[in-house]
Structure formats: structure tokens, C-alpha cells
Coordinates of C-alpha atoms in Angstrom, one line a residue:
M1 CA 60.0 -10.8 -33.9
T2 CA 58.5 -14.2 -34.1
V3 CA 60.8 -17.2 -34.5
S4 CA 64.5 -16.8 -35.3
D5 CA 67.3 -19.0 -36.5
V6 CA 70.8 -18.8 -34.9
R7 CA 73.6 -20.2 -37.0
G8 CA 77.0 -21.0 -35.6
V9 CA 79.7 -18.6 -34.4
G10 CA 79.7 -15.0 -35.8
I11 CA 75.9 -15.4 -35.7
G12 CA 73.2 -13.7 -37.7
V13 CA 69.7 -13.7 -36.1
R14 CA 67.0 -14.1 -38.8
L15 CA 63.9 -12.0 -38.1
G16 CA 61.4 -13.2 -40.7
A17 CA 60.6 -10.4 -43.1
E18 CA 62.5 -7.9 -41.0
G19 CA 65.8 -8.9 -42.5
V20 CA 69.0 -10.1 -40.8
I21 CA 70.5 -8.4 -37.8
P22 CA 74.2 -9.3 -37.4
V23 CA 75.3 -10.5 -34.0
S24 CA 79.0 -10.3 -33.3
D25 CA 80.9 -12.8 -31.3
P26 CA 83.7 -10.5 -30.0
P27 CA 86.9 -11.8 -28.5
H28 CA 86.5 -9.4 -25.6
A29 CA 83.2 -9.0 -23.8
S30 CA 81.9 -5.5 -23.3
A31 CA 80.2 -4.0 -20.3
G32 CA 77.1 -3.3 -22.4
S33 CA 76.7 -7.0 -22.8
D34 CA 76.5 -7.6 -19.0
A35 CA 79.6 -9.7 -19.7
A36 CA 81.2 -9.5 -16.2
V37 CA 81.3 -13.0 -14.7
D38 CA 81.9 -13.8 -11.1
E39 CA 84.5 -16.5 -11.7
S40 CA 84.8 -17.6 -8.1
R41 CA 81.0 -18.1 -8.0
L42 CA 81.0 -20.0 -11.3
E43 CA 83.9 -22.2 -10.0
A44 CA 82.0 -23.0 -6.9
L45 CA 78.9 -24.0 -8.9
I46 CA 81.0 -26.3 -11.2
I47 CA 82.6 -28.0 -8.2
E48 CA 79.1 -28.4 -6.7
A49 CA 77.9 -30.0 -9.9
Q50 CA 80.3 -32.9 -9.4
T51 CA 78.4 -34.0 -6.3
A52 CA 74.9 -32.7 -7.1
L53 CA 72.1 -35.2 -7.2
P54 CA 70.3 -35.5 -10.5
F55 CA 67.1 -33.9 -9.2
E56 CA 69.1 -30.9 -8.1
L57 CA 70.4 -30.2 -11.7
S58 CA 67.3 -28.1 -12.5
A59 CA 68.1 -25.6 -9.7
L60 CA 71.8 -25.7 -10.4
A61 CA 71.2 -24.8 -14.1
N62 CA 69.5 -21.6 -13.0
R63 CA 72.3 -20.6 -10.7
C64 CA 74.9 -21.3 -13.4
A65 CA 72.9 -19.2 -15.8
S66 CA 72.8 -16.3 -13.3
A67 CA 76.6 -16.6 -12.8
L68 CA 77.0 -16.2 -16.6
G69 CA 74.9 -13.1 -16.8
L70 CA 71.8 -15.0 -18.2
D71 CA 68.4 -15.1 -16.5
T72 CA 67.3 -18.7 -16.2
A73 CA 68.0 -22.2 -17.7
L74 CA 65.6 -25.1 -17.9
I75 CA 66.6 -28.7 -18.8
Y76 CA 64.4 -30.9 -21.0
L77 CA 65.3 -34.5 -21.7
V78 CA 63.8 -36.6 -24.6
D79 CA 61.6 -39.5 -23.6
L80 CA 62.4 -43.1 -24.7
Q81 CA 60.3 -42.9 -27.9
Q82 CA 61.6 -39.5 -28.8
R83 CA 58.2 -37.9 -29.0
L84 CA 58.3 -35.6 -26.0
L85 CA 60.8 -33.3 -24.3
I86 CA 60.3 -33.8 -20.6
P87 CA 61.4 -31.1 -18.1
L88 CA 63.5 -32.0 -15.1
D89 CA 61.4 -29.4 -13.2
E90 CA 58.4 -31.6 -12.4
A91 CA 56.1 -28.6 -12.2
L92 CA 56.4 -27.9 -15.9
E93 CA 54.7 -29.5 -18.9
S94 CA 56.3 -31.6 -21.5
L95 CA 56.9 -30.3 -25.0
S96 CA 56.3 -32.0 -28.4
V97 CA 59.4 -33.0 -30.4
A98 CA 57.4 -32.7 -33.6
G99 CA 55.6 -29.4 -33.0
S100 CA 57.6 -27.0 -30.9
S101 CA 60.6 -24.7 -31.1
A102 CA 62.3 -26.9 -28.5
G103 CA 61.6 -29.9 -30.7
W104 CA 63.1 -28.1 -33.7
A105 CA 66.3 -27.5 -31.8
Y106 CA 66.4 -31.2 -30.8
R107 CA 65.6 -32.5 -34.3
T108 CA 68.1 -30.4 -36.1
V109 CA 70.7 -30.2 -33.4
S110 CA 70.8 -26.4 -33.9
P111 CA 70.0 -23.5 -31.6
R112 CA 66.5 -21.9 -31.9
V113 CA 65.6 -18.4 -30.7
V114 CA 62.1 -17.3 -29.9
D115 CA 60.6 -14.2 -28.5
A116 CA 59.5 -14.1 -24.9
D117 CA 57.5 -11.5 -22.9
D118 CA 60.6 -10.2 -21.2
G119 CA 63.3 -11.0 -23.7
V120 CA 64.1 -14.2 -25.7
I121 CA 64.5 -17.9 -25.1
V122 CA 67.4 -19.7 -26.7
W123 CA 66.7 -23.4 -27.2
M124 CA 70.1 -25.1 -27.2
P125 CA 70.4 -28.8 -28.1
L126 CA 71.9 -31.0 -25.4
V127 CA 74.3 -33.4 -27.1
D128 CA 76.8 -36.0 -25.7
G129 CA 79.2 -36.7 -28.5
A130 CA 76.7 -37.8 -31.3
E131 CA 73.8 -38.7 -28.9
R132 CA 70.9 -36.3 -28.6
L133 CA 69.8 -36.0 -24.9
G134 CA 67.3 -33.1 -25.0
V135 CA 67.4 -29.3 -25.0
L136 CA 68.3 -26.5 -22.7
A137 CA 66.0 -23.4 -22.6
V138 CA 68.1 -20.3 -21.7
R139 CA 66.1 -17.2 -21.0
T140 CA 67.8 -13.8 -21.4
A141 CA 66.7 -10.2 -21.6
S142 CA 68.5 -9.7 -24.9
L143 CA 70.8 -11.8 -27.2
D144 CA 74.3 -11.0 -28.5
G145 CA 77.3 -13.0 -29.4
V146 CA 78.5 -13.2 -25.7
R147 CA 75.3 -14.4 -24.4
M148 CA 74.9 -16.9 -27.2
R149 CA 78.4 -18.3 -26.6
R150 CA 77.6 -18.6 -22.9
S151 CA 74.3 -20.4 -23.6
R152 CA 76.2 -22.8 -25.7
M153 CA 78.8 -23.4 -23.0
L154 CA 76.0 -24.0 -20.5
A155 CA 74.4 -26.6 -22.8
H156 CA 77.8 -28.4 -23.1
L157 CA 78.3 -28.4 -19.4
F158 CA 74.9 -29.9 -18.6
A159 CA 75.0 -32.4 -21.4
M160 CA 78.2 -33.8 -19.7
L161 CA 76.6 -33.7 -16.2
I162 CA 73.4 -35.5 -17.4
T163 CA 75.5 -38.2 -19.1
S164 CA 77.6 -38.8 -16.1
K165 CA 74.7 -39.0 -13.7
R166 CA 72.1 -40.9 -15.7
A167 CA 74.3 -44.0 -15.5
Y168 CA 73.3 -44.4 -11.8
S169 CA 70.1 -42.4 -11.5
D170 CA 66.8 -44.2 -11.4
W171 CA 65.2 -40.8 -11.1
L172 CA 66.5 -39.7 -14.4
A173 CA 65.5 -43.0 -16.0
A174 CA 62.0 -42.8 -14.6
R175 CA 61.6 -39.1 -15.6
T176 CA 62.0 -40.0 -19.3
R177 CA 59.4 -42.8 -19.3
T178 CA 55.8 -42.3 -20.2
S179 CA 54.6 -45.8 -19.5
A180 CA 55.3 -48.8 -17.2
M181 CA 58.2 -51.0 -18.4
R182 CA 57.9 -54.8 -18.4
L183 CA 60.7 -56.8 -16.8
P184 CA 62.2 -58.2 -20.0
A185 CA 62.6 -54.7 -21.4
E186 CA 64.1 -53.4 -18.2
M187 CA 66.7 -56.2 -18.3
L188 CA 67.6 -55.6 -21.9
R189 CA 67.7 -51.8 -21.6
A190 CA 70.4 -52.2 -18.9
F191 CA 72.7 -53.6 -21.6
L192 CA 71.9 -51.2 -24.4
P193 CA 74.4 -48.5 -25.4
P194 CA 73.4 -44.9 -26.3
H195 CA 71.2 -44.6 -29.4
T196 CA 74.0 -42.9 -31.3
V197 CA 77.8 -43.2 -31.2
G198 CA 80.4 -42.0 -33.5
S199 CA 83.7 -40.3 -34.4
S200 CA 84.8 -37.7 -36.9
R201 CA 84.8 -40.5 -39.6
C202 CA 81.8 -42.6 -38.8
V203 CA 78.4 -42.5 -37.0
S204 CA 76.1 -45.3 -35.9
T205 CA 72.6 -44.8 -34.7
A206 CA 69.8 -47.2 -33.7
V207 CA 66.2 -47.4 -32.5
L208 CA 64.0 -50.2 -31.3
E209 CA 60.3 -50.7 -30.4
P210 CA 58.1 -51.4 -28.6
A211 CA 60.1 -49.3 -26.2
Y212 CA 58.5 -50.7 -23.0
D213 CA 57.9 -54.2 -24.1
I214 CA 61.0 -55.4 -26.0
A215 CA 62.2 -58.9 -25.3
G216 CA 64.5 -60.5 -27.9
D217 CA 65.8 -57.7 -30.1
A218 CA 68.9 -55.6 -29.3
F219 CA 71.6 -53.5 -30.9
D220 CA 75.2 -52.7 -29.9
H221 CA 77.8 -50.3 -31.3
S222 CA 81.1 -49.1 -30.1
V223 CA 84.1 -47.1 -31.4
V224 CA 87.5 -48.5 -30.6
K225 CA 90.1 -46.1 -31.8
N226 CA 89.5 -46.0 -35.6
V227 CA 87.2 -49.0 -35.7
L228 CA 83.4 -49.0 -35.4
H229 CA 81.8 -52.3 -34.1
T230 CA 78.1 -52.8 -34.7
M231 CA 75.7 -55.7 -33.9
I232 CA 72.0 -56.4 -34.2
L233 CA 70.4 -59.4 -32.5
D234 CA 67.0 -61.1 -32.6
S235 CA 66.4 -63.9 -30.1
M236 CA 63.7 -66.6 -30.4
G237 CA 60.6 -65.9 -28.4
H238 CA 59.2 -62.8 -26.7
D239 CA 59.7 -63.4 -23.0
L240 CA 62.2 -63.1 -20.2
A241 CA 64.2 -66.1 -21.5
S242 CA 64.6 -64.4 -24.9
G243 CA 65.7 -61.2 -23.2
L244 CA 68.2 -63.3 -21.2
T245 CA 69.5 -64.9 -24.4
T246 CA 70.2 -61.5 -25.9
S247 CA 71.8 -60.2 -22.8
V248 CA 74.2 -63.1 -22.6
A249 CA 75.0 -62.7 -26.3
M250 CA 75.8 -59.0 -25.8
A251 CA 77.9 -59.6 -22.7
A252 CA 79.9 -62.3 -24.5
A253 CA 80.5 -60.1 -27.5
R254 CA 81.7 -57.2 -25.5
N255 CA 83.9 -59.4 -23.3
T256 CA 85.8 -60.7 -26.4
R257 CA 85.8 -57.3 -28.1
R258 CA 87.3 -55.6 -25.1
G259 CA 89.9 -58.4 -24.9
G260 CA 91.1 -57.6 -28.4
G261 CA 89.4 -60.4 -30.3
D262 CA 88.6 -60.1 -34.0
L263 CA 85.2 -60.5 -35.6
A264 CA 85.4 -64.3 -35.8
D265 CA 86.5 -64.5 -32.2
I266 CA 83.5 -62.4 -31.1
V267 CA 81.0 -64.5 -32.9
G268 CA 82.6 -67.7 -31.6
S269 CA 82.5 -66.5 -28.0
V270 CA 78.8 -65.7 -28.3
D271 CA 78.2 -69.2 -29.8
Q272 CA 80.0 -70.8 -26.9
A273 CA 78.4 -68.7 -24.2
L274 CA 74.9 -69.5 -25.4
A275 CA 75.6 -73.2 -25.9
Q276 CA 77.1 -73.4 -22.4
W277 CA 74.6 -71.3 -20.4
L278 CA 71.4 -71.4 -22.4
P279 CA 71.7 -74.5 -24.6
D280 CA 68.0 -74.4 -25.6
H281 CA 68.1 -70.9 -26.9
F282 CA 69.6 -69.2 -29.9
C283 CA 69.4 -65.9 -31.8
T284 CA 70.0 -64.6 -35.3
G285 CA 72.3 -61.6 -35.8
V286 CA 74.7 -59.6 -37.9
L287 CA 78.0 -58.4 -36.5
C288 CA 80.1 -55.8 -38.4
R289 CA 83.5 -54.2 -38.1
L290 CA 84.3 -51.0 -40.0
D291 CA 87.8 -49.6 -40.3
A292 CA 87.0 -45.9 -40.4
V293 CA 90.4 -45.0 -41.9
T294 CA 90.3 -47.4 -44.9
G295 CA 86.6 -48.0 -45.3
V296 CA 87.0 -51.8 -45.1
L297 CA 83.8 -53.4 -43.8
S298 CA 83.9 -57.0 -42.4
W299 CA 80.7 -58.7 -41.4
V300 CA 79.3 -62.1 -40.2
N301 CA 75.6 -62.9 -40.8
C302 CA 74.2 -65.6 -38.6
G303 CA 70.8 -66.6 -40.0
H304 CA 69.6 -62.9 -40.2
P305 CA 68.2 -60.7 -42.9
P306 CA 71.3 -59.4 -44.9
P307 CA 72.6 -55.9 -44.3
L308 CA 71.7 -53.3 -46.9
L309 CA 74.2 -51.0 -48.6
I310 CA 72.8 -47.5 -49.5
R311 CA 75.0 -45.6 -52.0
S312 CA 74.2 -42.5 -53.9
E313 CA 70.6 -42.5 -52.7
R314 CA 69.9 -46.1 -53.8
V315 CA 70.2 -49.6 -52.4
V316 CA 73.0 -51.6 -54.1
E317 CA 71.2 -54.9 -54.6
G318 CA 72.9 -57.9 -53.1
A319 CA 76.1 -55.9 -52.2
L320 CA 76.2 -57.4 -48.6
D321 CA 74.5 -60.7 -49.3
S322 CA 76.4 -63.8 -48.1
P323 CA 75.9 -67.6 -48.0
P324 CA 73.6 -68.5 -45.2
Q325 CA 75.1 -69.4 -41.8
P326 CA 73.3 -71.0 -38.8
P327 CA 71.9 -68.8 -36.0
I328 CA 74.1 -68.0 -33.0
G329 CA 74.2 -70.4 -30.0
L330 CA 73.5 -73.8 -31.7
A331 CA 75.1 -76.6 -29.7
G332 CA 76.4 -80.0 -30.7
H333 CA 76.4 -81.2 -34.2
L334 CA 74.3 -78.2 -35.3
A335 CA 77.1 -75.8 -34.4
P336 CA 79.1 -74.5 -37.3
A337 CA 82.8 -75.5 -37.4
A338 CA 83.8 -71.9 -38.2
R339 CA 82.1 -68.7 -39.1
Q340 CA 82.7 -67.1 -42.4
V341 CA 83.8 -63.5 -42.3
H342 CA 83.0 -61.4 -45.4
E343 CA 84.7 -58.2 -46.5
T344 CA 84.1 -55.3 -48.8
T345 CA 85.3 -51.7 -49.1
L346 CA 82.9 -48.9 -48.7
K347 CA 82.9 -45.6 -50.5
P348 CA 82.6 -42.2 -48.7
D349 CA 79.1 -41.4 -47.6
D350 CA 78.0 -45.1 -47.9
H351 CA 75.3 -46.1 -45.4
V352 CA 74.9 -49.7 -44.1
L353 CA 71.5 -50.7 -42.7
L354 CA 70.8 -53.5 -40.3
Y355 CA 67.3 -54.5 -39.2
T356 CA 65.2 -57.2 -37.7
D357 CA 62.3 -58.9 -39.4
G358 CA 59.7 -57.1 -37.2
V359 CA 60.5 -53.9 -39.2
V360 CA 59.4 -55.1 -42.7
E361 CA 56.8 -57.5 -41.4
A362 CA 54.8 -54.9 -39.5
R363 CA 51.2 -55.1 -40.9
D364 CA 48.4 -52.6 -41.0
A365 CA 44.7 -53.3 -40.3
S366 CA 44.3 -54.7 -43.8
G367 CA 47.3 -57.1 -43.4
V368 CA 49.5 -55.0 -45.7
E369 CA 53.2 -55.3 -44.7
F370 CA 55.3 -52.2 -44.2
G371 CA 57.7 -53.9 -46.6
L372 CA 61.4 -53.7 -47.5
D373 CA 60.8 -51.2 -50.4
R374 CA 58.9 -48.7 -48.2
F375 CA 61.5 -49.2 -45.5
T376 CA 64.5 -48.4 -47.7
D377 CA 62.7 -45.7 -49.7
F378 CA 61.9 -43.8 -46.4
I379 CA 65.5 -43.8 -45.4
I380 CA 66.8 -42.7 -48.8
R381 CA 64.2 -39.9 -49.1
S382 CA 64.8 -38.6 -45.6
S383 CA 68.6 -38.7 -46.0
A384 CA 68.3 -36.9 -49.3
A385 CA 66.2 -34.2 -47.6
G386 CA 69.2 -33.5 -45.3
Q387 CA 67.9 -35.3 -42.2
R388 CA 70.6 -36.5 -39.8
P389 CA 70.8 -40.3 -39.5
A390 CA 69.4 -40.3 -35.9
E391 CA 66.5 -38.1 -37.0
V392 CA 65.9 -40.4 -40.0
L393 CA 65.5 -43.4 -37.7
R394 CA 63.3 -41.5 -35.3
L395 CA 60.9 -40.6 -38.0
L396 CA 61.1 -44.1 -39.5
I397 CA 60.3 -46.0 -36.3
H398 CA 57.3 -43.7 -35.7
A399 CA 56.1 -44.4 -39.3
I400 CA 56.3 -48.2 -38.6
L401 CA 54.4 -47.8 -35.3
D402 CA 51.8 -45.7 -37.1
H403 CA 51.5 -48.3 -39.8
Q404 CA 50.6 -50.9 -37.2
R405 CA 48.6 -48.6 -34.9
N406 CA 51.2 -48.7 -32.2
Q407 CA 50.7 -52.4 -31.7
L408 CA 53.8 -54.2 -33.0
R409 CA 53.4 -58.0 -33.2
D410 CA 57.2 -58.4 -33.0
D411 CA 60.2 -56.3 -31.9
A412 CA 61.4 -53.9 -34.5
T413 CA 65.1 -52.8 -34.4
I414 CA 67.0 -50.7 -36.9
L415 CA 70.7 -49.8 -36.9
L416 CA 72.2 -47.4 -39.5
F417 CA 75.9 -46.5 -39.8
E418 CA 77.7 -44.3 -42.3
W419 CA 81.3 -43.8 -43.3
R420 CA 82.3 -40.2 -43.9
P421 CA 86.1 -39.9 -44.1
Q422 CA 86.0 -36.5 -45.8
L423 CA 84.9 -34.9 -42.5
R424 CA 88.3 -35.8 -40.9

């Protein structure tokens, strides 16, 4: 047996040319599956997990695996640029997202089974909601439905543990970095939400580069009941002041949003905050509000490239264009009297794309821009090939970096959200 695919519950394990061996997922575990679990031991380990320090999670995963009748479990977290899967066990080597079985599990958010000298390794994706965190490598002497289900349970448990602990752990943050981070980027990253958020009706995902040297670009997205809020910002300059401008803008937007303000209120609060606290700085941006029940999309464009609507594998030209409005944060007579909020109704499976100008203006050694057509064509082709939105953007931002030989002249940020009410 070389490499196997494991698909869902009631699994079949594919063994290349050897055919398909059905693996049952029985309601009652059998003694032949080593199914007996010491529940008191497992309970003690789960209680211990609540107070475990992040660097202790690696050893804890092994003990939980043993309590579930498995052999070992190793945690790998994806790095900031989603190129490597980095083990929490510092004695182990990182794995490639692009060229490993572990990376396949991460990219596809599906289990992957490979042969090992003394059994098999199940690579389980670690996912928090819609956010991909990394993978869990579960080693077991043999695989059946019971062990597969327990491997999945273990992955769910440690995804929740990692999510709860990384909010306060400098060690976890440092472990997923491969370069030194500049101060403006450190400040901005403290404000950024997860790369991917969503519900049963909508998903939003975003990426930004340069990962360790961003200054003025940022994204935000949040789900409030059945409403998805998204925002992309681009502040003037590329220094600590531009990062501060973006940080204040994000804080003002969240403050008003959490207070129940509508889209016009949110933009107005950002205008006021920047005019009051940073009167010499401004930013461009697009703020959106999607009602995930009705598909009604509202947006405000403040001096930014217009959002793009992708429908049925093509860009609907001009669908989300709107009359120009000034950037956010202009004071005095330059400030707009009121912001115009525009509205349209999406169709199921529509995608809306927000981006900063650093994306399309990235130039290669010959001065050729990456360009809007190449940008949108990449997304359409990748989506048509069945790639998940988060994977589409991961591949796209790497293509943009490769185009400019990893030396972006400006921040590049992309946010993509989709409406999919039929999944409800």
C-alpha cells in the first residue's frame, strides 16, 4: 500500500491498483479493534488540557492518542505564508504544504492515509470553524472505522485547544514564523482576524503579503448572526504611522459594528476617528455587509478599487462599480457630508472579490504588471477546478509573490467571500 484516500464516515480506503477495501464505522466498538477506552484517564487528560501550556500540547496529544487506543499524535501548524507545516515538537522537521501527504490533507481539508513501517499514519486536518490551522499526524498499527473516528475526534479537540491558547501564546506565534517581523507588521497583525471565517451560508477568506513587512494594508471580516461584515483597507505610506492609521480604522469600525451600527454608521465612525486622532492620515477602503439569508449585499467604496463580482465563472463587468467617494479620514472641508451606501442582490454561489492595488500592480523583472485580467482569471480557473476559496487565495498570493520574485513593492491584500444559501 502506498498512499490512500479516506473519505468521510462509512469509509473506504483506496489502495491504488489493489482496489477498495471497505472500512466500517460500527455503532458499537469491537474488542478486535482495541476499542476499549479508559474513560477516567481520558477525562483527566481533557481536564489537564484546559490548563496545559501551549508547549505542552505536543506531549498531551500523545497521551490522548494512547488513551484512545492509538499510538502517537503529532501536531503541525501552518506558517504565516502557508508554505510549511511546522511541528510543535521542536526536534522534528517542517513539511511542505505543496509537496507532502500532510500538505495534501491541509490543502484539501480531508484525511490522508499513508503507510508507515509499523502501521499507518493518518493525516487529519486541524480546522477551527472555516480556518485551517494545520494537521495532526496520528500513527496507529492498523486502521478501521473506530480508529478513524477517534483520530477525527482527536483532531477536533486539538484544533479547539490550539485556537483557545494561541490568542495569548507568544510561543505559538513565534513557532509559526520563519522570518523576523518588523514592528509595523507586528502591530497590524495584532488586529487581524483569522484568515477564514464563515457560517453555513457564507464564507470569507483573505490573505496579505509581505507577511513580515506589511504596514498599511489590512482586512477584517466577522459574522454577526446571519450577517457577514467584510472590510479591506489601504493606508497611505508604508511605515509605523500607516500601520497605526489602519489599526485605528479597524478599531473604530469594530467598535461601531459591535454597538449595532449600520454600514453608514461604521464608515462615519472611522472617518471621525481618523480625523480626530490622526488628522494628517487617511486610507482607502471598501466595507461590505451581506445578509446571508436574502443575499442582499450593501457596500461603501471610499476611494478604493471597486469590488468585483464573479458569477458563473466570469467577472460581471461593472456590477459593483459606484460613483467615486473620498478616502476615509479626510478632515474639514474635504470630508464628505454623508457616505453613499450601494445595494444589490447576489445569486447563489456568487463570489465577491476585494483587493488592494498592490495585487494588480506587482511587476516582474521586465516591468510587466500581474494585472487585473490575470488576477481574476486565476481565481476563476482555480475555483472551477474545485479548489476551496482559502486554497485559491493561498495559491494566488504565492503566484503574485513569484511574479515579483518575493519582493513586493507595495502591500498586497485579497479578500474573497461567497454566498451559498443552498448549503443551509
